[in-house]
């Protein structure tokens, strides 16, 4: 097993800022290789469609097929999976789906309009997207919960067609993933992953229909591919390797905190788990818990790599400084494991999801609390939000001038248009002014 190296930092040390920047940064050489490889995959998929998709699926997912039809899962197979899984799993999926649907219903935006004094009608028409692609990760683990988190907001929004892609390395299909797709009402499922799946959805192939927007989390290849195809299609955000930052006042059981850190570290060697506390003895105790518990974990190797390469235990002088460190990192998940989370949350400006108090394990949010678990990573919580119904709705402005309104505002438009030297704009507005003057 990988040697476990635990990075300890102190916010009061002179080199803290640099050390933190190094911890958060990706290795540039890895970045470069990933970018190159993703661009190549996308180019090939755009040029050669199904043929390239099948080649990359064979190469990266060890899944050889003679035709693309073999990479689509039928609706009947989804239903069969729903019947095949143990009732305990089906009940858990349905319980989670109910809470996720209930939470997301509240995000749905409706169209609105109002009339001003001239009788002019102004408003906003809200409509669902026609067709979306959901990326459900599946390289190192299968994520039925991510099927629910991606698909249910799309269904609540009323999206016309929901296409899901999920890699099935070596052709091993996970029945819980398929069952979740049946529960959520996904329309079509393809067993594709990585940049080739993102390319197929963005450009369309002979078999995979092009979508309007691609949402969902994935590894660094998926996140990079989404960044590359943005503009051809919409994307939700960059939701890459998972992250957790725990702020603890030192009074939570250290084993609980160690396991909370593991809960994200076990996703990926590139996941990031950070603990921030003003209590040095508590940091020691959590370090002991980590060393004690890693060997007991099924995914201990991934956890050890992730904690060693990207994890840290950070000492701060007080909870205010803890909040400042957290704001700088803008983590995907932030646990406030403190006596008074309501007070501390006031100081938090950037985080994908905030877990309030000692009992709120981040893992509950991953599965069944109700809010979405697809969240901005890599500091992008500074400017983006959790996946939600709003990602599947778009807005059109509505403008309906009355004759009186056209006359009044036509004069304003005319002055502004002539100021910009745009005569056609000006005269188009003036026609309506003059027409009203004649009447
Ligand atoms: N933010 C969230 O909501 C959320 C939810 C679940 C999982 N996650 C994250 O999603 C990620 C899942 O990663 P994963 O790897 O298990 O599954 P994944 O589906 O994201 O990636 C698997 C795909 O990566 C591609 N790939 C792998 N190695 C490659 C290479 N060398 N070159 C080109 N392509 C390659 C393959 O095509 C494969 O199909 C983890 O980082 C996890 O932390 C995030
Ligand atoms: N923690 C992931 C989001 O970063 C979501 C997830 C799915 N299953 C378990 N966890
Ligand atoms: Zn998780």
PDB file of N, CA, C and O in Angstrom, residues 283-323:
ATOM      1  N   UNK A 283      -6.041  18.141  15.678  1.00  0.00           N
ATOM      2  CA  UNK A 283      -5.441  17.745  14.394  1.00  0.00           C
ATOM      3  C   UNK A 283      -4.582  16.493  14.583  1.00  0.00           C
ATOM      4  O   UNK A 283      -4.599  15.577  13.755  1.00  0.00           O
ATOM      5  N   UNK A 284      -3.841  16.435  15.722  1.00  0.00           N
ATOM      6  CA  UNK A 284      -3.051  15.226  16.012  1.00  0.00           C
ATOM      7  C   UNK A 284      -3.968  14.013  16.132  1.00  0.00           C
ATOM      8  O   UNK A 284      -3.674  12.928  15.609  1.00  0.00           O
ATOM      9  N   UNK A 285      -5.086  14.214  16.835  1.00  0.00           N
ATOM     10  CA  UNK A 285      -6.007  13.079  17.062  1.00  0.00           C
ATOM     11  C   UNK A 285      -6.599  12.601  15.742  1.00  0.00           C
ATOM     12  O   UNK A 285      -6.737  11.389  15.502  1.00  0.00           O
ATOM     13  N   UNK A 286      -6.931  13.547  14.845  1.00  0.00           N
ATOM     14  CA  UNK A 286      -7.487  13.135  13.542  1.00  0.00           C
ATOM     15  C   UNK A 286      -6.401  12.420  12.732  1.00  0.00           C
ATOM     16  O   UNK A 286      -6.673  11.412  12.068  1.00  0.00           O
ATOM     17  N   UNK A 287      -5.170  12.921  12.830  1.00  0.00           N
ATOM     18  CA  UNK A 287      -4.085  12.234  12.102  1.00  0.00           C
ATOM     19  C   UNK A 287      -3.966  10.786  12.599  1.00  0.00           C
ATOM     20  O   UNK A 287      -3.823   9.852  11.796  1.00  0.00           O
ATOM     21  N   UNK A 288      -4.055  10.594  13.931  1.00  0.00           N
ATOM     22  CA  UNK A 288      -4.004   9.225  14.478  1.00  0.00           C
ATOM     23  C   UNK A 288      -5.169   8.393  13.937  1.00  0.00           C
ATOM     24  O   UNK A 288      -5.006   7.222  13.574  1.00  0.00           O
ATOM     25  N   UNK A 289      -6.359   8.999  13.909  1.00  0.00           N
ATOM     26  CA  UNK A 289      -7.534   8.259  13.404  1.00  0.00           C
ATOM     27  C   UNK A 289      -7.328   7.856  11.953  1.00  0.00           C
ATOM     28  O   UNK A 289      -7.667   6.732  11.551  1.00  0.00           O
ATOM     29  N   UNK A 290      -6.787   8.787  11.162  1.00  0.00           N
ATOM     30  CA  UNK A 290      -6.553   8.481   9.739  1.00  0.00           C
ATOM     31  C   UNK A 290      -5.630   7.274   9.619  1.00  0.00           C
ATOM     32  O   UNK A 290      -5.921   6.304   8.905  1.00  0.00           O
ATOM     33  N   UNK A 291      -4.525   7.302  10.376  1.00  0.00           N
ATOM     34  CA  UNK A 291      -3.553   6.196  10.275  1.00  0.00           C
ATOM     35  C   UNK A 291      -4.170   4.880  10.757  1.00  0.00           C
ATOM     36  O   UNK A 291      -3.893   3.812  10.208  1.00  0.00           O
ATOM     37  N   UNK A 292      -5.026   4.990  11.759  1.00  0.00           N
ATOM     38  CA  UNK A 292      -5.674   3.770  12.291  1.00  0.00           C
ATOM     39  C   UNK A 292      -6.696   3.222  11.292  1.00  0.00           C
ATOM     40  O   UNK A 292      -6.799   2.018  11.094  1.00  0.00           O
ATOM     41  N   UNK A 293      -7.444   4.131  10.630  1.00  0.00           N
ATOM     42  CA  UNK A 293      -8.598   3.675   9.840  1.00  0.00           C
ATOM     43  C   UNK A 293      -8.278   3.346   8.378  1.00  0.00           C
ATOM     44  O   UNK A 293      -8.956   2.497   7.797  1.00  0.00           O
ATOM     45  N   UNK A 294      -7.254   3.990   7.800  1.00  0.00           N
ATOM     46  CA  UNK A 294      -6.983   3.724   6.371  1.00  0.00           C
ATOM     47  C   UNK A 294      -6.834   2.226   6.088  1.00  0.00           C
ATOM     48  O   UNK A 294      -7.450   1.705   5.140  1.00  0.00           O
ATOM     49  N   UNK A 295      -6.044   1.491   6.916  1.00  0.00           N
ATOM     50  CA  UNK A 295      -5.871   0.061   6.591  1.00  0.00           C
ATOM     51  C   UNK A 295      -7.171  -0.737   6.665  1.00  0.00           C
ATOM     52  O   UNK A 295      -7.227  -1.860   6.155  1.00  0.00           O
ATOM     53  N   UNK A 296      -8.205  -0.190   7.286  1.00  0.00           N
ATOM     54  CA  UNK A 296      -9.470  -0.931   7.388  1.00  0.00           C
ATOM     55  C   UNK A 296     -10.384  -0.658   6.190  1.00  0.00           C
ATOM     56  O   UNK A 296     -11.472  -1.231   6.106  1.00  0.00           O
ATOM     57  N   UNK A 297      -9.958   0.215   5.281  1.00  0.00           N
ATOM     58  CA  UNK A 297     -10.865   0.650   4.217  1.00  0.00           C
ATOM     59  C   UNK A 297     -10.698  -0.194   2.952  1.00  0.00           C
ATOM     60  O   UNK A 297      -9.578  -0.477   2.537  1.00  0.00           O
ATOM     61  N   UNK A 298     -11.848  -0.523   2.326  1.00  0.00           N
ATOM     62  CA  UNK A 298     -11.789  -1.289   1.074  1.00  0.00           C
ATOM     63  C   UNK A 298     -11.023  -0.541  -0.001  1.00  0.00           C
ATOM     64  O   UNK A 298     -10.288  -1.131  -0.778  1.00  0.00           O
ATOM     65  N   UNK A 299     -11.228   0.752  -0.071  1.00  0.00           N
ATOM     66  CA  UNK A 299     -10.540   1.554  -1.095  1.00  0.00           C
ATOM     67  C   UNK A 299      -9.366   2.300  -0.461  1.00  0.00           C
ATOM     68  O   UNK A 299      -9.082   3.446  -0.802  1.00  0.00           O
ATOM     69  N   UNK A 300      -8.692   1.607   0.471  1.00  0.00           N
ATOM     70  CA  UNK A 300      -7.596   2.218   1.237  1.00  0.00           C
ATOM     71  C   UNK A 300      -6.485   2.769   0.357  1.00  0.00           C
ATOM     72  O   UNK A 300      -5.895   3.810   0.650  1.00  0.00           O
ATOM     73  N   UNK A 301      -6.211   2.069  -0.747  1.00  0.00           N
ATOM     74  CA  UNK A 301      -5.119   2.508  -1.635  1.00  0.00           C
ATOM     75  C   UNK A 301      -5.447   3.872  -2.259  1.00  0.00           C
ATOM     76  O   UNK A 301      -4.615   4.778  -2.280  1.00  0.00           O
ATOM     77  N   UNK A 302      -6.678   4.000  -2.749  1.00  0.00           N
ATOM     78  CA  UNK A 302      -7.091   5.287  -3.368  1.00  0.00           C
ATOM     79  C   UNK A 302      -7.093   6.377  -2.299  1.00  0.00           C
ATOM     80  O   UNK A 302      -6.616   7.500  -2.518  1.00  0.00           O
ATOM     81  N   UNK A 303      -7.598   6.039  -1.102  1.00  0.00           N
ATOM     82  CA  UNK A 303      -7.662   7.034  -0.019  1.00  0.00           C
ATOM     83  C   UNK A 303      -6.254   7.494   0.358  1.00  0.00           C
ATOM     84  O   UNK A 303      -5.986   8.699   0.493  1.00  0.00           O
ATOM     85  N   UNK A 304      -5.337   6.538   0.486  1.00  0.00           N
ATOM     86  CA  UNK A 304      -3.969   6.894   0.880  1.00  0.00           C
ATOM     87  C   UNK A 304      -3.315   7.786  -0.164  1.00  0.00           C
ATOM     88  O   UNK A 304      -2.658   8.779   0.162  1.00  0.00           O
ATOM     89  N   UNK A 305      -3.535   7.471  -1.440  1.00  0.00           N
ATOM     90  CA  UNK A 305      -2.951   8.296  -2.514  1.00  0.00           C
ATOM     91  C   UNK A 305      -3.538   9.700  -2.500  1.00  0.00           C
ATOM     92  O   UNK A 305      -2.832  10.699  -2.610  1.00  0.00           O
ATOM     93  N   UNK A 306      -4.851   9.735  -2.392  1.00  0.00           N
ATOM     94  CA  UNK A 306      -5.537  11.029  -2.437  1.00  0.00           C
ATOM     95  C   UNK A 306      -5.131  11.912  -1.252  1.00  0.00           C
ATOM     96  O   UNK A 306      -4.802  13.090  -1.415  1.00  0.00           O
ATOM     97  N   UNK A 307      -5.115  11.317  -0.044  1.00  0.00           N
ATOM     98  CA  UNK A 307      -4.737  12.110   1.145  1.00  0.00           C
ATOM     99  C   UNK A 307      -3.276  12.547   1.051  1.00  0.00           C
ATOM    100  O   UNK A 307      -2.936  13.680   1.395  1.00  0.00           O
ATOM    101  N   UNK A 308      -2.415  11.663   0.577  1.00  0.00           N
ATOM    102  CA  UNK A 308      -0.982  11.986   0.520  1.00  0.00           C
ATOM    103  C   UNK A 308      -0.710  13.062  -0.526  1.00  0.00           C
ATOM    104  O   UNK A 308       0.074  13.979  -0.301  1.00  0.00           O
ATOM    105  N   UNK A 309      -1.359  12.954  -1.692  1.00  0.00           N
ATOM    106  CA  UNK A 309      -1.039  13.886  -2.782  1.00  0.00           C
ATOM    107  C   UNK A 309      -1.786  15.209  -2.670  1.00  0.00           C
ATOM    108  O   UNK A 309      -1.274  16.247  -3.061  1.00  0.00           O
ATOM    109  N   UNK A 310      -3.030  15.168  -2.178  1.00  0.00           N
ATOM    110  CA  UNK A 310      -3.845  16.382  -2.286  1.00  0.00           C
ATOM    111  C   UNK A 310      -4.522  16.779  -0.968  1.00  0.00           C
ATOM    112  O   UNK A 310      -5.267  17.752  -0.921  1.00  0.00           O
ATOM    113  N   UNK A 311      -4.249  16.020   0.120  1.00  0.00           N
ATOM    114  CA  UNK A 311      -4.913  16.322   1.391  1.00  0.00           C
ATOM    115  C   UNK A 311      -4.065  17.202   2.289  1.00  0.00           C
ATOM    116  O   UNK A 311      -2.877  17.407   2.042  1.00  0.00           O
ATOM    117  N   UNK A 312      -4.668  17.744   3.344  1.00  0.00           N
ATOM    118  CA  UNK A 312      -3.890  18.525   4.330  1.00  0.00           C
ATOM    119  C   UNK A 312      -4.698  18.708   5.608  1.00  0.00           C
ATOM    120  O   UNK A 312      -5.936  18.726   5.581  1.00  0.00           O
ATOM    121  N   UNK A 313      -3.971  18.829   6.709  1.00  0.00           N
ATOM    122  CA  UNK A 313      -4.567  19.229   7.987  1.00  0.00           C
ATOM    123  C   UNK A 313      -3.991  20.612   8.284  1.00  0.00           C
ATOM    124  O   UNK A 313      -2.770  20.773   8.356  1.00  0.00           O
ATOM    125  N   UNK A 314      -4.850  21.593   8.440  1.00  0.00           N
ATOM    126  CA  UNK A 314      -4.379  22.988   8.532  1.00  0.00           C
ATOM    127  C   UNK A 314      -4.761  23.579   9.885  1.00  0.00           C
ATOM    128  O   UNK A 314      -5.949  23.567  10.277  1.00  0.00           O
ATOM    129  N   UNK A 315      -3.769  24.117  10.565  1.00  0.00           N
ATOM    130  CA  UNK A 315      -4.059  24.787  11.836  1.00  0.00           C
ATOM    131  C   UNK A 315      -4.250  26.289  11.601  1.00  0.00           C
ATOM    132  O   UNK A 315      -3.494  26.917  10.859  1.00  0.00           O
ATOM    133  N   UNK A 316      -5.294  26.810  12.243  1.00  0.00           N
ATOM    134  CA  UNK A 316      -5.587  28.242  12.129  1.00  0.00           C
ATOM    135  C   UNK A 316      -5.685  28.816  13.539  1.00  0.00           C
ATOM    136  O   UNK A 316      -5.757  28.056  14.519  1.00  0.00           O
ATOM    137  N   UNK A 317      -5.744  30.165  13.652  1.00  0.00           N
ATOM    138  CA  UNK A 317      -5.777  30.696  15.022  1.00  0.00           C
ATOM    139  C   UNK A 317      -7.188  30.652  15.607  1.00  0.00           C
ATOM    140  O   UNK A 317      -7.365  30.475  16.797  1.00  0.00           O
ATOM    141  N   UNK A 318      -8.203  30.799  14.757  1.00  0.00           N
ATOM    142  CA  UNK A 318      -9.581  30.738  15.252  1.00  0.00           C
ATOM    143  C   UNK A 318     -10.536  30.401  14.094  1.00  0.00           C
ATOM    144  O   UNK A 318     -10.092  30.238  12.948  1.00  0.00           O
ATOM    145  N   UNK A 319     -11.831  30.342  14.391  1.00  0.00           N
ATOM    146  CA  UNK A 319     -12.781  29.928  13.343  1.00  0.00           C
ATOM    147  C   UNK A 319     -12.929  30.994  12.261  1.00  0.00           C
ATOM    148  O   UNK A 319     -13.241  30.681  11.106  1.00  0.00           O
ATOM    149  N   UNK A 320     -12.696  32.242  12.607  1.00  0.00           N
ATOM    150  CA  UNK A 320     -12.724  33.293  11.577  1.00  0.00           C
ATOM    151  C   UNK A 320     -11.660  33.026  10.528  1.00  0.00           C
ATOM    152  O   UNK A 320     -11.899  33.146   9.325  1.00  0.00           O
ATOM    153  N   UNK A 321     -10.464  32.677  11.016  1.00  0.00           N
ATOM    154  CA  UNK A 321      -9.387  32.402  10.061  1.00  0.00           C
ATOM    155  C   UNK A 321      -9.704  31.116   9.271  1.00  0.00           C
ATOM    156  O   UNK A 321      -9.389  31.016   8.078  1.00  0.00           O
ATOM    157  N   UNK A 322     -10.379  30.170   9.930  1.00  0.00           N
ATOM    158  CA  UNK A 322     -10.781  28.937   9.219  1.00  0.00           C
ATOM    159  C   UNK A 322     -11.705  29.296   8.055  1.00  0.00           C
ATOM    160  O   UNK A 322     -11.565  28.775   6.937  1.00  0.00           O
ATOM    161  N   UNK A 323     -12.643  30.211   8.315  1.00  0.00           N
ATOM    162  CA  UNK A 323     -13.578  30.625   7.250  1.00  0.00           C
ATOM    163  C   UNK A 323     -12.821  31.316   6.124  1.00  0.00           C
ATOM    164  O   UNK A 323     -13.120  31.099   4.932  1.00  0.00           O
TER     165      UNK A 323
END
